[in-house]
Amino acid sequence: MKILKISLFAVAISAVMSSCGSGAAIVATPIQNIDTNPLKTAPLDDAQLKHWPAMDLVKDTVPGMSVDKAYSDIIKKRKGETVIVGVIDSGVDIDHEDLKNVIWTNPGEIAGNGIDDDKNGFVDDIHGWNFLGDIVGENMEYVRIIRKLKPKYEGKSESSISAADRKEFALYKKAVAEYEKESSEITTNKARYEQIISQLKPTHEAMAKKLGKTNYTKEDLAAIKNPSSQEKQQIAMLNQMLNFADSVPEVLEELESGMKYFNGRLDNNFNMTEDFRGILGDNPDDITDNVYGDNNVAGPDPTRENVKHGTHVSGIIAAQRNNGIGMDGVANNVKILVVRAVPDGDEYDKDIALAIRYAVDNGAKVLNTSFGKYYSPHADWVYEAIKYAASKDVLIVNAAGNDGLDLDTVNIYPNDQFDNGSEMADSFLTVGALNFKYGGELVANFSNYGKTNVDVFAPGVKIWSTTPLNTYEFLQGTSMAAPEVAGVAAMIRSYYPNLSAKQVKQILMDSGLSTNTKVVLGDDASNTESFSNISKSGKMVNMYNALIMADKMSK
């Protein structure tokens, strides 16, 4: 059996945690000395999967954040301050049964009177602001670059370009190459999926009729006596499909979901003709044109797929705890301020810069930014907004991205250190995603990483959370890992409000669990590195330890 090789931040003595209002002192010892803790070999059941980010590595042998342990051993009945967390995302179903009681309400606005009561420029911004209006689909940034520069550079060679325009021309050519590569891959994959579906559907229907059930197994197929040559072919195909899921209907559902994804990318992300932005009436290249959109933070249709992302993120952070329904968010004492700025496609730099400033100006102390892109024409606007947040003592928790890349070799936006340079702000935290399996598979195979540009890791595979219309689903990505950490940050700011955003970031980085175990990075099993070397801290965020360190630092 493999043994955990985990080292933790040095703590000489147990920390005495004082209540923030209750007066009761609590003695707590950080998680440490767990080198002999065995790995979990049994698979997680459905209930455990839904709850794994809250589990504890010592008790449960699952690399969760020890959220349950923190509440039972440290928080108990202590009272904290309310913390506003800004969720900059695709929109949120603010009427969801598990979110409606934790949504921020603007104290300076009177709902529905059509007046800008708080005089911030945004009329009736009761629960936040929607910088996208009715926009749902959007282009990738490189498509917008092509559309903008094509009239100037199409058909021209580098030798014909003036020295002043060569940098812009190089950007245009890079964008064209990216578009041709990505659109070709999507088109090819769509055709492949179509072919599989066209063969699998009738095969499945025929076998379901023969066996009298739709959820047949490999054993059921093997039990068929004297199959015809056609049935042998069908059985072979169905056996292959059952390697990817527990049932063929599940495979078909995944394939149909894939088709929906491919069509969305072709219709929206790679669309070279439609002006999605036009309905807003603003100039996306003018940061001073800064009041547009509306107050509908769920977007034009809260049942749409794109609203799922922001709703899921919000639930991870703050779904109402202990209400007997749905699931428990990481944090209590939280109000979610919704800023809709991320479409189904690449976000505009202007929207993100203004969204950060809006959330900061309305009292958010933690911001979650679960989005990203690899081209940013107005990155300076976002950098200035990040610096503004830092100046107002606001922590930004940012998703690292889902391409399995080393971010020390490529720039992804938003970020706070361009080309591995010095940090532009001391309160910007980038989060990679963990799997629920400790050992070589600890890091999610999709997660970006980087010794310089990723700060910490947190749970991001198969995360159960809120989705529109009072539903719940498993989603995964660094988009899910970031709000796990935002929830922990909110807890620190709630119970230790004297700590600065810079201190909270340092606590999150220093208090986590570390291991020198070799982990697989990306999809290449031969690409391995020590977990301690793939982020700046080399740590997995741990809420129990973070609160202990916060108590010490606050004194």
CSV table of C-alpha atoms in Angstrom, one decimal, residues 27-262:
chain,number,residue,atom,x,y,z
A,27,VAL,CA,-8.0,24.8,21.4
A,28,ALA,CA,-7.2,23.4,18.0
A,29,THR,CA,-4.1,21.6,16.6
A,30,PRO,CA,-3.3,21.8,12.9
A,31,ILE,CA,-3.5,18.7,10.8
A,32,GLN,CA,0.1,17.3,10.7
A,33,ASN,CA,2.1,14.1,11.2
A,34,ILE,CA,0.0,12.1,8.8
A,35,ASP,CA,2.8,10.4,6.9
A,36,THR,CA,1.5,6.9,7.7
A,37,ASN,CA,-2.1,7.7,6.7
A,38,PRO,CA,-3.2,5.0,4.2
A,39,LEU,CA,-4.6,5.8,0.8
A,40,LYS,CA,-8.3,5.3,0.2
A,41,THR,CA,-8.7,2.3,-2.2
A,42,ALA,CA,-12.5,1.9,-2.2
A,43,PRO,CA,-14.4,4.0,-4.7
A,44,LEU,CA,-16.5,6.8,-3.4
A,45,ASP,CA,-20.2,6.2,-3.4
A,46,ASP,CA,-22.7,8.8,-4.7
A,47,ALA,CA,-23.2,10.5,-1.3
A,48,GLN,CA,-19.4,10.7,-0.7
A,49,LEU,CA,-18.9,12.2,-4.2
A,50,LYS,CA,-21.4,14.9,-3.5
A,51,HIS,CA,-19.6,15.8,-0.3
A,52,TRP,CA,-16.0,15.1,-1.0
A,53,PRO,CA,-14.6,18.7,-1.1
A,54,ALA,CA,-15.7,19.0,2.6
A,55,MET,CA,-14.0,15.8,3.7
A,56,ASP,CA,-10.8,15.4,5.6
A,57,LEU,CA,-7.6,13.7,4.5
A,58,VAL,CA,-6.9,12.1,7.8
A,59,LYS,CA,-10.4,10.9,8.7
A,60,ASP,CA,-11.7,10.2,5.2
A,61,THR,CA,-8.4,9.6,3.2
A,62,VAL,CA,-9.9,11.9,0.6
A,63,PRO,CA,-8.1,15.2,-0.3
A,64,GLY,CA,-10.9,17.5,0.7
A,65,MET,CA,-10.6,20.9,2.5
A,66,SER,CA,-11.5,19.6,6.0
A,67,VAL,CA,-14.6,21.9,5.9
A,68,ASP,CA,-16.7,19.5,8.1
A,69,LYS,CA,-13.8,19.4,10.6
A,70,ALA,CA,-13.5,23.1,10.7
A,71,TYR,CA,-17.2,23.6,11.5
A,72,SER,CA,-17.4,20.8,14.1
A,73,ASP,CA,-14.1,21.6,15.9
A,74,ILE,CA,-13.6,25.3,15.4
A,75,ILE,CA,-16.6,27.3,14.3
A,76,LYS,CA,-19.3,25.5,16.3
A,77,LYS,CA,-21.7,28.2,17.5
A,78,ARG,CA,-19.3,31.1,17.0
A,79,LYS,CA,-20.7,34.2,15.2
A,80,GLY,CA,-18.9,36.0,12.4
A,81,GLU,CA,-19.5,39.1,10.3
A,82,THR,CA,-21.4,39.0,7.0
A,83,VAL,CA,-19.1,39.1,4.0
A,84,ILE,CA,-20.1,40.1,0.5
A,85,VAL,CA,-18.6,37.8,-2.2
A,86,GLY,CA,-18.8,39.1,-5.7
A,87,VAL,CA,-19.4,36.3,-8.3
A,88,ILE,CA,-18.4,37.6,-11.8
A,89,ASP,CA,-19.7,35.0,-14.1
A,90,SER,CA,-22.4,34.0,-16.6
A,91,GLY,CA,-25.4,34.9,-14.3
A,92,VAL,CA,-27.1,33.3,-11.3
A,93,ASP,CA,-30.5,31.9,-10.7
A,94,ILE,CA,-31.1,34.1,-7.6
A,95,ASP,CA,-34.5,32.4,-7.0
A,96,HIS,CA,-32.9,29.0,-6.5
A,97,GLU,CA,-34.1,27.3,-3.3
A,98,ASP,CA,-30.6,27.0,-1.9
A,99,LEU,CA,-29.4,30.5,-2.9
A,100,LYS,CA,-32.3,32.9,-2.5
A,101,ASN,CA,-31.5,33.5,1.1
A,102,VAL,CA,-27.8,34.3,0.5
A,103,ILE,CA,-28.2,36.7,-2.4
A,104,TRP,CA,-27.0,40.3,-1.7
A,105,THR,CA,-29.5,43.1,-1.8
A,106,ASN,CA,-28.3,46.6,-2.4
A,107,PRO,CA,-29.3,48.7,0.6
A,108,GLY,CA,-29.1,51.9,-1.4
A,109,GLU,CA,-31.7,51.0,-4.0
A,110,ILE,CA,-35.5,50.9,-3.9
A,111,ALA,CA,-36.6,48.0,-6.1
A,112,GLY,CA,-38.5,48.7,-9.3
A,113,ASN,CA,-38.8,52.5,-9.0
A,114,GLY,CA,-36.7,53.1,-12.1
A,115,ILE,CA,-34.5,55.5,-10.2
A,116,ASP,CA,-30.7,55.3,-9.5
A,117,ASP,CA,-31.3,55.8,-5.8
A,118,ASP,CA,-27.7,55.3,-4.7
A,119,LYS,CA,-26.4,57.4,-7.6
A,120,ASN,CA,-23.8,54.9,-8.7
A,121,GLY,CA,-24.9,55.1,-12.4
A,122,PHE,CA,-26.8,51.8,-12.4
A,123,VAL,CA,-30.6,52.0,-12.1
A,124,ASP,CA,-32.3,49.4,-9.8
A,125,ASP,CA,-29.2,47.3,-9.3
A,126,ILE,CA,-30.9,45.4,-6.6
A,127,HIS,CA,-28.8,42.2,-6.6
A,128,GLY,CA,-25.9,43.3,-8.8
A,129,TRP,CA,-25.5,44.2,-12.5
A,130,ASN,CA,-25.7,42.5,-15.9
A,131,PHE,CA,-23.1,43.9,-18.2
A,132,LEU,CA,-24.2,41.6,-21.0
A,133,GLY,CA,-27.8,42.6,-21.4
A,134,ASP,CA,-29.5,39.9,-23.5
A,135,ILE,CA,-26.3,38.5,-24.9
A,136,VAL,CA,-25.8,34.8,-24.4
A,137,GLY,CA,-23.5,33.6,-27.2
A,138,GLU,CA,-20.3,35.4,-28.1
A,139,ASN,CA,-17.1,35.0,-30.3
A,140,MET,CA,-13.8,33.9,-29.1
A,141,GLU,CA,-11.4,36.8,-28.7
A,142,TYR,CA,-9.2,35.7,-31.6
A,143,VAL,CA,-12.3,35.7,-33.8
A,144,ARG,CA,-13.1,39.3,-32.8
A,145,ILE,CA,-9.5,40.1,-33.6
A,146,ILE,CA,-9.8,38.6,-37.1
A,147,ARG,CA,-13.1,40.4,-37.7
A,148,LYS,CA,-11.5,43.7,-36.7
A,149,LEU,CA,-8.2,43.4,-38.6
A,150,LYS,CA,-9.2,41.4,-41.6
A,151,PRO,CA,-10.1,44.4,-43.8
A,152,LYS,CA,-6.6,45.8,-43.1
A,153,TYR,CA,-4.4,42.7,-43.5
A,154,GLU,CA,-6.2,40.0,-45.5
A,155,GLY,CA,-4.1,38.8,-48.3
A,156,LYS,CA,-1.0,40.8,-47.4
A,157,SER,CA,2.5,39.4,-46.9
A,158,GLU,CA,4.8,40.4,-44.0
A,159,SER,CA,7.1,42.2,-46.4
A,160,SER,CA,4.3,44.6,-47.4
A,161,ILE,CA,3.6,45.6,-43.8
A,162,SER,CA,5.1,48.8,-42.3
A,163,ALA,CA,7.3,48.5,-39.3
A,164,ALA,CA,4.7,50.3,-37.2
A,165,ASP,CA,2.1,47.7,-38.1
A,166,ARG,CA,4.1,44.5,-37.8
A,167,LYS,CA,3.1,43.7,-34.2
A,168,GLU,CA,-0.6,44.1,-35.1
A,169,PHE,CA,-0.1,42.0,-38.2
A,170,ALA,CA,1.6,39.3,-36.2
A,171,LEU,CA,-1.4,39.2,-33.8
A,172,TYR,CA,-3.7,38.9,-36.8
A,173,LYS,CA,-1.8,36.0,-38.3
A,174,LYS,CA,-1.7,34.2,-34.9
A,175,ALA,CA,-5.4,34.7,-34.5
A,176,VAL,CA,-6.1,33.3,-37.9
A,177,ALA,CA,-4.0,30.2,-37.2
A,178,GLU,CA,-5.8,29.7,-33.9
A,179,TYR,CA,-9.2,30.0,-35.5
A,180,GLU,CA,-8.3,27.6,-38.4
A,181,LYS,CA,-7.0,25.0,-35.9
A,182,GLU,CA,-9.8,25.2,-33.4
A,183,SER,CA,-12.7,25.4,-35.8
A,184,SER,CA,-11.3,22.5,-37.8
A,185,GLU,CA,-11.0,20.3,-34.7
A,186,ILE,CA,-14.6,21.2,-33.7
A,187,THR,CA,-15.9,20.4,-37.1
A,188,THR,CA,-14.1,17.1,-37.3
A,189,ASN,CA,-15.3,16.1,-33.8
A,190,LYS,CA,-18.8,17.0,-34.6
A,191,ALA,CA,-18.8,14.8,-37.7
A,192,ARG,CA,-17.3,12.0,-35.6
A,193,TYR,CA,-20.0,12.3,-33.0
A,194,GLU,CA,-22.7,12.4,-35.6
A,195,GLN,CA,-21.4,9.2,-37.2
A,196,ILE,CA,-21.3,7.4,-33.8
A,197,ILE,CA,-24.8,8.5,-32.9
A,198,SER,CA,-26.2,7.5,-36.2
A,199,GLN,CA,-24.8,3.9,-35.7
A,200,LEU,CA,-25.3,3.6,-31.9
A,201,LYS,CA,-29.0,4.7,-31.7
A,202,PRO,CA,-30.4,1.9,-34.0
A,203,THR,CA,-28.0,-0.6,-32.5
A,204,HIS,CA,-29.1,0.3,-29.0
A,205,GLU,CA,-32.8,0.2,-29.9
A,206,ALA,CA,-32.5,-3.2,-31.5
A,207,MET,CA,-30.7,-4.7,-28.5
A,208,ALA,CA,-33.0,-3.0,-25.9
A,209,LYS,CA,-35.9,-4.6,-27.8
A,210,LYS,CA,-34.2,-8.0,-27.8
A,211,LEU,CA,-33.3,-7.9,-24.1
A,212,GLY,CA,-36.5,-6.2,-22.9
A,213,LYS,CA,-34.6,-3.4,-21.1
A,214,THR,CA,-32.6,-0.3,-21.9
A,215,ASN,CA,-30.1,-0.5,-19.1
A,216,TYR,CA,-28.5,-3.8,-20.1
A,217,THR,CA,-24.9,-4.7,-19.0
A,218,LYS,CA,-21.9,-6.4,-20.5
A,219,GLU,CA,-23.0,-9.5,-18.7
A,220,ASP,CA,-26.4,-9.3,-20.4
A,221,LEU,CA,-24.8,-9.1,-23.8
A,222,ALA,CA,-22.5,-12.0,-23.0
A,223,ALA,CA,-25.4,-14.1,-22.1
A,224,ILE,CA,-27.0,-13.9,-25.5
A,225,LYS,CA,-27.0,-17.4,-27.0
A,226,ASN,CA,-26.2,-18.1,-30.6
A,227,PRO,CA,-26.1,-14.4,-31.7
A,228,SER,CA,-26.3,-13.8,-35.5
A,229,SER,CA,-23.5,-12.2,-37.3
A,230,GLN,CA,-25.3,-8.8,-37.2
A,231,GLU,CA,-25.9,-9.2,-33.4
A,232,LYS,CA,-22.2,-10.0,-32.9
A,233,GLN,CA,-21.3,-6.7,-34.5
A,234,GLN,CA,-23.9,-5.0,-32.4
A,235,ILE,CA,-22.6,-6.6,-29.2
A,236,ALA,CA,-19.0,-5.6,-30.0
A,237,MET,CA,-20.0,-2.0,-30.5
A,238,LEU,CA,-22.2,-1.9,-27.4
A,239,ASN,CA,-19.4,-3.5,-25.3
A,240,GLN,CA,-17.1,-0.8,-26.5
A,241,MET,CA,-19.6,2.0,-25.5
A,242,LEU,CA,-20.0,0.4,-22.0
A,243,ASN,CA,-16.4,1.1,-21.4
A,244,PHE,CA,-17.3,4.8,-21.2
A,245,ALA,CA,-20.3,4.7,-18.9
A,246,ASP,CA,-22.5,2.4,-16.9
A,247,SER,CA,-25.2,2.2,-19.6
A,248,VAL,CA,-25.7,3.0,-23.3
A,249,PRO,CA,-28.4,5.6,-22.6
A,250,GLU,CA,-25.7,7.5,-20.6
A,251,VAL,CA,-23.3,7.3,-23.5
A,252,LEU,CA,-26.0,8.6,-25.8
A,253,GLU,CA,-26.7,11.4,-23.4
A,254,GLU,CA,-23.0,12.4,-23.3
A,255,LEU,CA,-22.8,12.2,-27.1
A,256,GLU,CA,-25.9,14.5,-27.5
A,257,SER,CA,-24.3,16.9,-24.9
A,258,GLY,CA,-21.2,16.9,-27.0
A,259,MET,CA,-23.2,17.7,-30.1
A,260,LYS,CA,-24.8,20.6,-28.3
A,261,TYR,CA,-21.4,21.9,-27.3
A,262,PHE,CA,-20.0,21.6,-30.8
